[in-house]
Short mmCIF file of C-alpha atoms in Angstrom, two decimals:
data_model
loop_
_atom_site.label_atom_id
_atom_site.label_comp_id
_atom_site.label_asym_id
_atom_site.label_seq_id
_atom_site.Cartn_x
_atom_site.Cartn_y
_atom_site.Cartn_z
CA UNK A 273 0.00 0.00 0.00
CA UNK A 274 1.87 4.01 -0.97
CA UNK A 275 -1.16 6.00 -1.46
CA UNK A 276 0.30 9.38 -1.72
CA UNK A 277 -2.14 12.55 -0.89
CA UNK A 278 -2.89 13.38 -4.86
CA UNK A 279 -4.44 9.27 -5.11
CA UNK A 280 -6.39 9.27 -2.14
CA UNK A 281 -9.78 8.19 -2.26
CA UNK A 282 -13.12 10.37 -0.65
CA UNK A 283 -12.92 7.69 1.79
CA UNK A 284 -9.39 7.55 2.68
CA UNK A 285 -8.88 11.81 2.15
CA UNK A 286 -12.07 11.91 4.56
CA UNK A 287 -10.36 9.75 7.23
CA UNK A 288 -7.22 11.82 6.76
CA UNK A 289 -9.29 14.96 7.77
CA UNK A 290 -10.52 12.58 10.81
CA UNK A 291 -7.07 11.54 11.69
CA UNK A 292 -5.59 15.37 11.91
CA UNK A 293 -8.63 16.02 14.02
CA UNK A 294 -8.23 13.37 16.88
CA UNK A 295 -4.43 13.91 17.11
CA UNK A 296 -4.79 17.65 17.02
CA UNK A 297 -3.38 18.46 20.30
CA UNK A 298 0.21 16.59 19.25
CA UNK A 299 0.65 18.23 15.81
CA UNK A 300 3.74 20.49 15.11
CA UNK A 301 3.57 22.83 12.06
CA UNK A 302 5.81 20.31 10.46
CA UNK A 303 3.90 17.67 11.03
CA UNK A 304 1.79 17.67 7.36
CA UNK A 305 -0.56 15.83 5.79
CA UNK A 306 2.40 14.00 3.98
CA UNK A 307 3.58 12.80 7.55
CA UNK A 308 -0.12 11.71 8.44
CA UNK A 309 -0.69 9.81 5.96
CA UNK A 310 2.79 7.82 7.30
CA UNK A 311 0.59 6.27 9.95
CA UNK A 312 -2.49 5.89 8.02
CA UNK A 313 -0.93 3.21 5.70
CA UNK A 314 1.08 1.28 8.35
CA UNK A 315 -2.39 0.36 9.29
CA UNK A 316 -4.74 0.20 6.44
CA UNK A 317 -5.83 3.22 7.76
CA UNK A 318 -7.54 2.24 10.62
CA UNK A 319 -7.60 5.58 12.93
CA UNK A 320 -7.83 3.98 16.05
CA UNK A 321 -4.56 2.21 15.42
CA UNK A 322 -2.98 5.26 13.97
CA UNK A 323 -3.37 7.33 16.69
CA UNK A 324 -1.74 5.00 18.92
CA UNK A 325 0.92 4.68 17.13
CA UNK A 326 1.86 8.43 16.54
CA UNK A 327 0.83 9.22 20.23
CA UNK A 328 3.49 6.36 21.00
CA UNK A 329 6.37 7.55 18.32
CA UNK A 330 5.76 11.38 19.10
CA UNK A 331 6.44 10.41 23.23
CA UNK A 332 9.26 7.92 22.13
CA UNK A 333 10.97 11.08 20.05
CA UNK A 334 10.46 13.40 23.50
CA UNK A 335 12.09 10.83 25.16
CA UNK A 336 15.03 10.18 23.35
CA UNK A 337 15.35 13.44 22.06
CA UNK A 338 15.24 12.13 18.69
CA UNK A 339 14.70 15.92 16.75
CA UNK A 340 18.06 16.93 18.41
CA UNK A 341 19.81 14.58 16.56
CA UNK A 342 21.23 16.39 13.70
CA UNK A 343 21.87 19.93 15.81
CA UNK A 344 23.57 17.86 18.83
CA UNK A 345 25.15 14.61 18.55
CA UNK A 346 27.89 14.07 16.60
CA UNK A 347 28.22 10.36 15.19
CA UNK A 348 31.45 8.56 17.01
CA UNK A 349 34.73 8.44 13.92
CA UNK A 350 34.33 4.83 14.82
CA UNK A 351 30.96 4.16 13.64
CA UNK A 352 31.12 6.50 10.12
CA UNK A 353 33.97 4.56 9.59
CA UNK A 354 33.72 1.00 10.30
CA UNK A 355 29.79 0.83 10.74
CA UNK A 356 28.60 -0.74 6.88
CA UNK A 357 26.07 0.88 4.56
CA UNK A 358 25.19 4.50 3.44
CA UNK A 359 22.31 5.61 1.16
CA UNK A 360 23.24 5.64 -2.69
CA UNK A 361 21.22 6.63 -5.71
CA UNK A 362 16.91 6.52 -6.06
CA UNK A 363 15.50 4.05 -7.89
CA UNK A 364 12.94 4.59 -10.76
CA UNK A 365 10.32 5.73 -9.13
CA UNK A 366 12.68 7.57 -6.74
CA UNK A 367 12.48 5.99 -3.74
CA UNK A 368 16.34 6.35 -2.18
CA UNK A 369 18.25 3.36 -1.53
CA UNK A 370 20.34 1.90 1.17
CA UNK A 371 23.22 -0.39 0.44
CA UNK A 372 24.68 -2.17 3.07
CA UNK A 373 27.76 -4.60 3.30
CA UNK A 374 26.65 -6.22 6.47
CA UNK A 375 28.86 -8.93 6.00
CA UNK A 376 31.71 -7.25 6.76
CA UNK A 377 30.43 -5.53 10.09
CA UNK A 378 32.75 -6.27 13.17
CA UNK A 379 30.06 -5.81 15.40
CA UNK A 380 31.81 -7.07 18.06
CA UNK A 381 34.57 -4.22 17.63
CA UNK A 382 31.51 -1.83 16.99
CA UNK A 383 29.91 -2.44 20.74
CA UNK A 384 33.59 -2.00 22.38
CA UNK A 385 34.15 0.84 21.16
CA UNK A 386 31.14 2.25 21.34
CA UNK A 387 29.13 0.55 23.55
CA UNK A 388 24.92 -1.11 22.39
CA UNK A 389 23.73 2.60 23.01
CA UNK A 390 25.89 3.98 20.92
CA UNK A 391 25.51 1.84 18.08
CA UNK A 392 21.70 1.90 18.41
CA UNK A 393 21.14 5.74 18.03
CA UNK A 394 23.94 5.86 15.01
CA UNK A 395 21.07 3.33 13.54
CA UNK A 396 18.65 5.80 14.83
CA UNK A 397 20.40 8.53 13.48
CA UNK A 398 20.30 7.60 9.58
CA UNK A 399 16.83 6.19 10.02
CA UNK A 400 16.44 9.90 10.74
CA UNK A 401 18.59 11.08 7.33
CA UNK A 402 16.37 9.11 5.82
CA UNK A 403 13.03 10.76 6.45
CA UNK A 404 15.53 14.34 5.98
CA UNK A 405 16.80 12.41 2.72
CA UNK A 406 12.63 12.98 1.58
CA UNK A 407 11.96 15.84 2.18
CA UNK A 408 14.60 16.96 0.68
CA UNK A 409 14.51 15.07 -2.30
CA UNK A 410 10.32 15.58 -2.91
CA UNK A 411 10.98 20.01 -3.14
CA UNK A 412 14.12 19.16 -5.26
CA UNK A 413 12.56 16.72 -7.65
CA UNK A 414 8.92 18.25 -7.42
CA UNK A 415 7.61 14.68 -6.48
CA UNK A 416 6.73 13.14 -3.24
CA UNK A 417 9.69 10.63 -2.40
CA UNK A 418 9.20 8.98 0.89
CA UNK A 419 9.81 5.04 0.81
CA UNK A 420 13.07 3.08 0.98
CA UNK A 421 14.59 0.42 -0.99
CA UNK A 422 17.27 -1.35 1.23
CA UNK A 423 20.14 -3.70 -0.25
CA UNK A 424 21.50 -6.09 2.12
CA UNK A 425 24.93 -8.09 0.70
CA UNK A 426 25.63 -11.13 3.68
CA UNK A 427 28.85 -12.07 1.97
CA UNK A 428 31.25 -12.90 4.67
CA UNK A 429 28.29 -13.56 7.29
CA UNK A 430 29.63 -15.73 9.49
CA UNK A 431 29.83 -17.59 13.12
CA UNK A 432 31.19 -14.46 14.39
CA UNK A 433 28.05 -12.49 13.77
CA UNK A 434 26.38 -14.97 16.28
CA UNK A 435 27.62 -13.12 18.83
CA UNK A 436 24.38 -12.87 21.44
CA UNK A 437 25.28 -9.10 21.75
CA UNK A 438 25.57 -8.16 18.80
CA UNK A 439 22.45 -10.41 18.03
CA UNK A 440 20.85 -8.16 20.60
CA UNK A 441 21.85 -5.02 19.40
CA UNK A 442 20.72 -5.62 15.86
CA UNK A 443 17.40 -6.93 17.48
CA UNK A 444 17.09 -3.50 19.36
CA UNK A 445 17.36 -1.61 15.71
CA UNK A 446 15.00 -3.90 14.46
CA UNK A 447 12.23 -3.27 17.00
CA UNK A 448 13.05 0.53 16.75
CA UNK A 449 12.55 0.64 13.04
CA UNK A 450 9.41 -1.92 12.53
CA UNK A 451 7.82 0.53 15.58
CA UNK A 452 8.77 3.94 14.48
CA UNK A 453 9.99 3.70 10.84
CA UNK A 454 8.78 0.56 9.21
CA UNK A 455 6.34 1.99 6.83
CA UNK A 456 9.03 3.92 4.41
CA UNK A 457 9.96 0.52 3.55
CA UNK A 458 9.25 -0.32 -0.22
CA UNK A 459 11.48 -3.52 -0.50
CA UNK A 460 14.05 -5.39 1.30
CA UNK A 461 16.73 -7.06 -0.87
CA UNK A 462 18.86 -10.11 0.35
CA UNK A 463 22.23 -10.81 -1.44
CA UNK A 464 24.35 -13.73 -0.99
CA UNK A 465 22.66 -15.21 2.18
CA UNK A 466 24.60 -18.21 3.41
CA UNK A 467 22.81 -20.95 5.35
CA UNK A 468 24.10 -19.61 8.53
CA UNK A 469 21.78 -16.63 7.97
CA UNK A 470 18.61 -18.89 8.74
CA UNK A 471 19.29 -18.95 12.26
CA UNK A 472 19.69 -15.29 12.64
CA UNK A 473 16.84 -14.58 10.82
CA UNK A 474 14.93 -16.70 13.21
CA UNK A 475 16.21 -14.63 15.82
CA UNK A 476 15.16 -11.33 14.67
CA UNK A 477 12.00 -12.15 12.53
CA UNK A 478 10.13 -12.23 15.75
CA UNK A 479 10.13 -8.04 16.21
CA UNK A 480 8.92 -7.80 11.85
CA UNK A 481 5.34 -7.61 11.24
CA UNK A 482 4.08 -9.87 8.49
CA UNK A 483 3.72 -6.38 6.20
CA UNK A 484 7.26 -6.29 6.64
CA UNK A 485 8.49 -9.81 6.46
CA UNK A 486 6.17 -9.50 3.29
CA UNK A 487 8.99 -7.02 1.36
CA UNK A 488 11.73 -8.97 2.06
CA UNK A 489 13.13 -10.76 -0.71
CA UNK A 490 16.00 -12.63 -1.22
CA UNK A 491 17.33 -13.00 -4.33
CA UNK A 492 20.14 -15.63 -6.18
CA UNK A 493 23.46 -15.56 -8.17
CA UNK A 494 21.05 -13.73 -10.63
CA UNK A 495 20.22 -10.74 -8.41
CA UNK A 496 22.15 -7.92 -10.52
CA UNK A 497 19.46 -8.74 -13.56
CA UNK A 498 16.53 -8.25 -10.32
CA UNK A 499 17.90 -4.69 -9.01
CA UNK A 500 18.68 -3.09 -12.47
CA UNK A 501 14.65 -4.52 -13.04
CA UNK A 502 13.91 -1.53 -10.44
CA UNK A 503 16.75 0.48 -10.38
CA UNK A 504 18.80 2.32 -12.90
CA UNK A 505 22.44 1.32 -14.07
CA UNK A 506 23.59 4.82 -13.24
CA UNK A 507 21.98 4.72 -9.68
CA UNK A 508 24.05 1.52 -8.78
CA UNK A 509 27.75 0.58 -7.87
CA UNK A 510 29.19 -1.35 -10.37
CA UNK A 511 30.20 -3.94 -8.19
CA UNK A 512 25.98 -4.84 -7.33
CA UNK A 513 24.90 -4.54 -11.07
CA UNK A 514 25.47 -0.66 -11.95
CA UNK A 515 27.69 1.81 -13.79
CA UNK A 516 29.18 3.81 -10.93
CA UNK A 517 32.69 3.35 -9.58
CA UNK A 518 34.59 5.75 -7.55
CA UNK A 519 37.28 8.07 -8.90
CA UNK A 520 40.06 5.21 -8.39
CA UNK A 521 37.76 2.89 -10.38
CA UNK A 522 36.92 0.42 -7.11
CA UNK A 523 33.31 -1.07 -8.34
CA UNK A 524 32.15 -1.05 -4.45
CA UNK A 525 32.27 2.94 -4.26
CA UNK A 526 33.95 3.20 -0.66
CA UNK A 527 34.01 6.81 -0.54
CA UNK A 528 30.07 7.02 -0.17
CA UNK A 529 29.56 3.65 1.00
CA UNK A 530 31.10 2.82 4.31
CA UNK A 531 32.43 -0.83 3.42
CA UNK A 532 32.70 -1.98 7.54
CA UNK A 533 36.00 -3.82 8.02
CA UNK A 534 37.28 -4.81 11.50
CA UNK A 535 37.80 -2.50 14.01
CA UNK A 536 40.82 -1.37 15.05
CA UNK A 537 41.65 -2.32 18.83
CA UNK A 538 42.66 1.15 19.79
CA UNK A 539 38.98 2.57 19.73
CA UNK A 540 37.96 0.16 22.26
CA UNK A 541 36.58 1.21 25.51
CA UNK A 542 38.11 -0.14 28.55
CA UNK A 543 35.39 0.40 31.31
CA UNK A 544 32.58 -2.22 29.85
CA UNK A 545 31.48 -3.93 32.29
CA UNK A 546 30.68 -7.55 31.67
CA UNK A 547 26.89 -8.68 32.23
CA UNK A 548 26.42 -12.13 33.88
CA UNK A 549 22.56 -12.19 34.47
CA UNK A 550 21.22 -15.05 33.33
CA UNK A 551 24.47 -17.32 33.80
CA UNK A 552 24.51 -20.76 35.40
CA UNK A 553 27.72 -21.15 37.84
CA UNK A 554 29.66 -23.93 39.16
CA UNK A 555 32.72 -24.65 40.85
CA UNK A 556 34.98 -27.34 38.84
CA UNK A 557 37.43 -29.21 41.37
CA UNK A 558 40.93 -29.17 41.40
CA UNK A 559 42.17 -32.07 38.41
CA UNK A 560 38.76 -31.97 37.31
CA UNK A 561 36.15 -31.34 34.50
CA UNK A 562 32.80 -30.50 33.65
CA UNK A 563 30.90 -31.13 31.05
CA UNK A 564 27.18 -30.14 29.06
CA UNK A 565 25.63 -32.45 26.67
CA UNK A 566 23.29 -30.49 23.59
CA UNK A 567 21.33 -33.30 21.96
CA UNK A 568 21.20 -31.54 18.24
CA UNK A 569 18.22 -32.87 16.36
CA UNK A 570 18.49 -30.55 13.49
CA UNK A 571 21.32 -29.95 10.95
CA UNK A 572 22.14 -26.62 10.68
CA UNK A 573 21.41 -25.33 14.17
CA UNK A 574 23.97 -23.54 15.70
CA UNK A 575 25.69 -23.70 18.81
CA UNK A 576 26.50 -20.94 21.25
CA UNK A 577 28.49 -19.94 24.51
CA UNK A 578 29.88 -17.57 26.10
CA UNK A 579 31.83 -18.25 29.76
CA UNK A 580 33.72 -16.71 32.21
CA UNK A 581 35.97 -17.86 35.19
CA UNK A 582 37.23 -15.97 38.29
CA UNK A 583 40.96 -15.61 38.12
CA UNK A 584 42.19 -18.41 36.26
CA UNK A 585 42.27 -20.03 33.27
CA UNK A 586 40.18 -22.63 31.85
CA UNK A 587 40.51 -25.50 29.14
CA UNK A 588 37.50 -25.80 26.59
CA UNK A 589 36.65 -27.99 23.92
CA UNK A 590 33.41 -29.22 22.15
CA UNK A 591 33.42 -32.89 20.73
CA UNK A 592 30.40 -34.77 19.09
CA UNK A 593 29.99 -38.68 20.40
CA UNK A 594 30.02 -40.73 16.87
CA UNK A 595 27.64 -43.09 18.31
CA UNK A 596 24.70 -43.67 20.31
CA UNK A 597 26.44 -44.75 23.60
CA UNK A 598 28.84 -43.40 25.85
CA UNK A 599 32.35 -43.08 24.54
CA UNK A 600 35.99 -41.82 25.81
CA UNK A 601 36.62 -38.11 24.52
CA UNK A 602 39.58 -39.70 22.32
CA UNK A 603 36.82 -41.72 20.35
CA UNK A 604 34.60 -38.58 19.52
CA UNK A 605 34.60 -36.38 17.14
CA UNK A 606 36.59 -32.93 17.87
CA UNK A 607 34.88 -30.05 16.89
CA UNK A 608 36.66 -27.18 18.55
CA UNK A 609 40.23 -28.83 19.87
CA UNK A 610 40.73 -28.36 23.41
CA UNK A 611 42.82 -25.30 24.58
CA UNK A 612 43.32 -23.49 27.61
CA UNK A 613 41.79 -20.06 27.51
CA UNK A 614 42.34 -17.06 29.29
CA UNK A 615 38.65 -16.24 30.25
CA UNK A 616 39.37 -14.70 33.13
CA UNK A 617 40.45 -11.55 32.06
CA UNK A 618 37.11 -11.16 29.16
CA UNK A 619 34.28 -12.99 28.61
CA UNK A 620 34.48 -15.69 26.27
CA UNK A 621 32.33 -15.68 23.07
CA UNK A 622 31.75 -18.17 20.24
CA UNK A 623 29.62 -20.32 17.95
CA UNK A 624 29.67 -23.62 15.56
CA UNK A 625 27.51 -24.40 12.77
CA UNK A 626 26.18 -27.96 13.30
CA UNK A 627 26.68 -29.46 9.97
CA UNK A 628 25.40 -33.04 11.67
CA UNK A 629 22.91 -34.30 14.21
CA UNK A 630 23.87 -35.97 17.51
CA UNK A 631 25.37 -35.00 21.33
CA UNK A 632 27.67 -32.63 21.38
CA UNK A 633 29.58 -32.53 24.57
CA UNK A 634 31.10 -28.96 25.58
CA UNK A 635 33.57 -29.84 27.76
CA UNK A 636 35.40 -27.44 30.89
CA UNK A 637 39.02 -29.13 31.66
CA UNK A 638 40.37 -28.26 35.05
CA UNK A 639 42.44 -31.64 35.18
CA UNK A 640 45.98 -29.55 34.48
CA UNK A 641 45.45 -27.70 37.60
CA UNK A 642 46.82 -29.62 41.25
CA UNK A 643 45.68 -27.13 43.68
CA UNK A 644 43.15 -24.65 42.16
CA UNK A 645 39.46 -25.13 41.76
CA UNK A 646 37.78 -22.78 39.22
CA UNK A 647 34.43 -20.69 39.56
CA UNK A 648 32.48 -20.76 36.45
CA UNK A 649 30.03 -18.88 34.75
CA UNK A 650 28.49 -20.17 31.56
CA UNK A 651 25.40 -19.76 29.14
CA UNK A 652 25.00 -22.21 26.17
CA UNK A 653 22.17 -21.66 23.84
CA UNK A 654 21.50 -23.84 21.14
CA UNK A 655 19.40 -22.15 17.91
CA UNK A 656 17.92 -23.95 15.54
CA UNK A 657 17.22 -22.97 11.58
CA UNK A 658 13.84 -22.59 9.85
CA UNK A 659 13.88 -24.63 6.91
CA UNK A 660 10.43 -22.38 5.66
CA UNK A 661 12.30 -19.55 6.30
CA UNK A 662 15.12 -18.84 3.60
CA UNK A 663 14.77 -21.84 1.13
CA UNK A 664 18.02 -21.33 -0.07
CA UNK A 665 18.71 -21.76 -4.08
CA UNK A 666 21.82 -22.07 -5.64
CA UNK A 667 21.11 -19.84 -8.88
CA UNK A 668 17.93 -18.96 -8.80
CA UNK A 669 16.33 -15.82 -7.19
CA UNK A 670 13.20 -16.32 -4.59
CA UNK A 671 10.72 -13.89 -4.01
CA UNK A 672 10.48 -12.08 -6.95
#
């Protein structure tokens, strides 16, 4: 649904009158009938629904301080440079575009040196450009521009983007955007999803509305011929089916879109405190060990942890038994060799992609040490994949 105010109907122009008149008491002089109509279509333009909405967005913005954005914060150096994606070209019907590397985010690097708050208002932030991004483009262009197309490329998603905070994080944007910003969405392009990205998906699919989950579509090894369908050569890096290169020829056009990359250590912070809410604890003997047992039912789950000891270090491994009975550790499978790690001094993080079914044992080694037990703080999550959720094709685009 885009009705824009010159294809209204009587019906729909005569709730718009309605609308103005119950949320009178909130409007600002900027606050048109272009910016009405916003909330209308996010819900078939029920009124009763729209008002809550605004009446919710308009306190959210108060709170937050969301129309000081652009006069008083300044975006950290570490997320304009390393943060991925920038807005490039209009497509054409000029709606603008967003293309985003995500692949190539270090999130964790991104939350050290910045902390979750700080990367969730630079999100907030250019979710604000891009409502700026219309108006200024609908006086320029002497047409009403006001919807996004967004361009995700997940090459070089990985197990390191499992990383529950970062997971969170992106979850945080996601709820902020489907409550405050989701209807300037036209379309939501996938690139180059691996199979990994099903369990993330499942992860932050629960904070989309099925309007939303509705525009996403991901697309195959034939996804240049899709986005020059909608989008002009001219309005597109060369390197996702376009024309334009920067000055130095590079088909990715790094100078306007931030590529991501790892973050450099020195922008870290160095007072984050580390959360352990939610974290069992035990106390592993002196020349002892401890072990959990995940019974994985479904290939291509994943398998997560993150753990933490009180002054000492620990030795971890994960194994898989090889068949249905007990077995020594040097008859199973290794799937992350056993080393001693120094998780006393930061919070150990990690994931593995569980190519097959069966127990896999995560095991804590504290045999090495004669006269020190060890304190223990763990949280294991196991996440499983959707198979209805990305059906995966080699070469062949879905959802078109």
């Amino acid at each position: 649904m885009n009705e824009h105010l010159e294809s209204l109907t009587d019906k729909q122009a005569s709730i718009l009158v309605q609308f103005r008149q119950n949320v009178c008491d909130l409007l600002k002089h900027h606050h048109n009938d272009n910016f009405l109509l916003r909330w209308l279509r996010a819900t078939k333009f029920d009124v009763k629904q729209s008002e809550a909405l605004l009446r919710t967005h308009l306190k959210w913005r108060e709170e937050n301080n969301i129309d000081s954005l652009f006069t008083e914060y300044q975006p950290p150096e570490v997320m304009t440079k390393y943060c991925p994606g920038s807005f490039y070209g209009q497509d054409k019907e000029g709606s603008i575009i967003w293309i985003d590397p995500v692949g190539d985010i270090d999130i964790h690097g991104l939350l050290m040196s910045a902390k979750r708050e700080g990367f969730v208002k630079y999100m907030i932030w250019n979710m604000e450009k891009s409502c700026q991004l219309f108006e200024v483009y609908s006086k320029e262009q002497d047409r009403r521009v006001d919807q996004v197309i967004m361009i995700y490329d997940l090459e070089n998603l990985g197990l390191r983007h499992l990383w529950k905070p970062g997971i969170q994080a992106f979850s945080e944007v996601v709820q902020i955007f489907e409550e405050h910003y989701s209807d300037t969405i036209k379309t939501i392009y996938i690139l180059n999803a691996p199979k990994i990205f099903s369990v993330i998906f499942n992860v932050l699919k629960r904070f989309l509305r099925e309007e939303t989950v509705g525009k996403i579509k991901f697309l195959g090894a034939n996804y240049k011929e899709v986005l020059l369908q909608q989008i002009d050569s001219d309005q597109l890096p060369a390197h996702w089916g376009g024309t334009c290169v920067d000055p130095d020829g590079n088909p990715r056009c790094p100078s306007k879109i931030c590529p991501g990359g790892m973050v450099p250590k020195y922008y870290y912070l160095h007072n984050i405190a580390v959360d352990l809410s939610g974290f069992s604890e035990v106390i592993i003997p002196r020349g002892s060990s401890f072990q959990l047992d995940f019974v994985i039912n479904d290939v291509g789950s994943a398998l997560r942890w993150q753990f933490k000891t009180e002054g000492f270090d620990i030795r971890f491994g994960i194994f898989r038994r090889t068949k249905d009975v007990r077995q020594k550790l040097r008859d199973m499978e290794p799937i992350v060799n056993s080393k001693r790690v120094k998780c006393q001094l930061f919070l150990e993080e990690g994931s593995v992609h569980c190519t097959q079914i069966g127990t896999y044992i995560l095991r804590f080694d504290n045999a090495y040490s004669l006269v020190r037990s060890k304190k223990l703080y763990y949280l294991i999550e196991v996440l499983r994949p959707d198979e209805q959720v990305i059906p995966l094709l080699d070469n062949q685009e879905i959802g078109h």
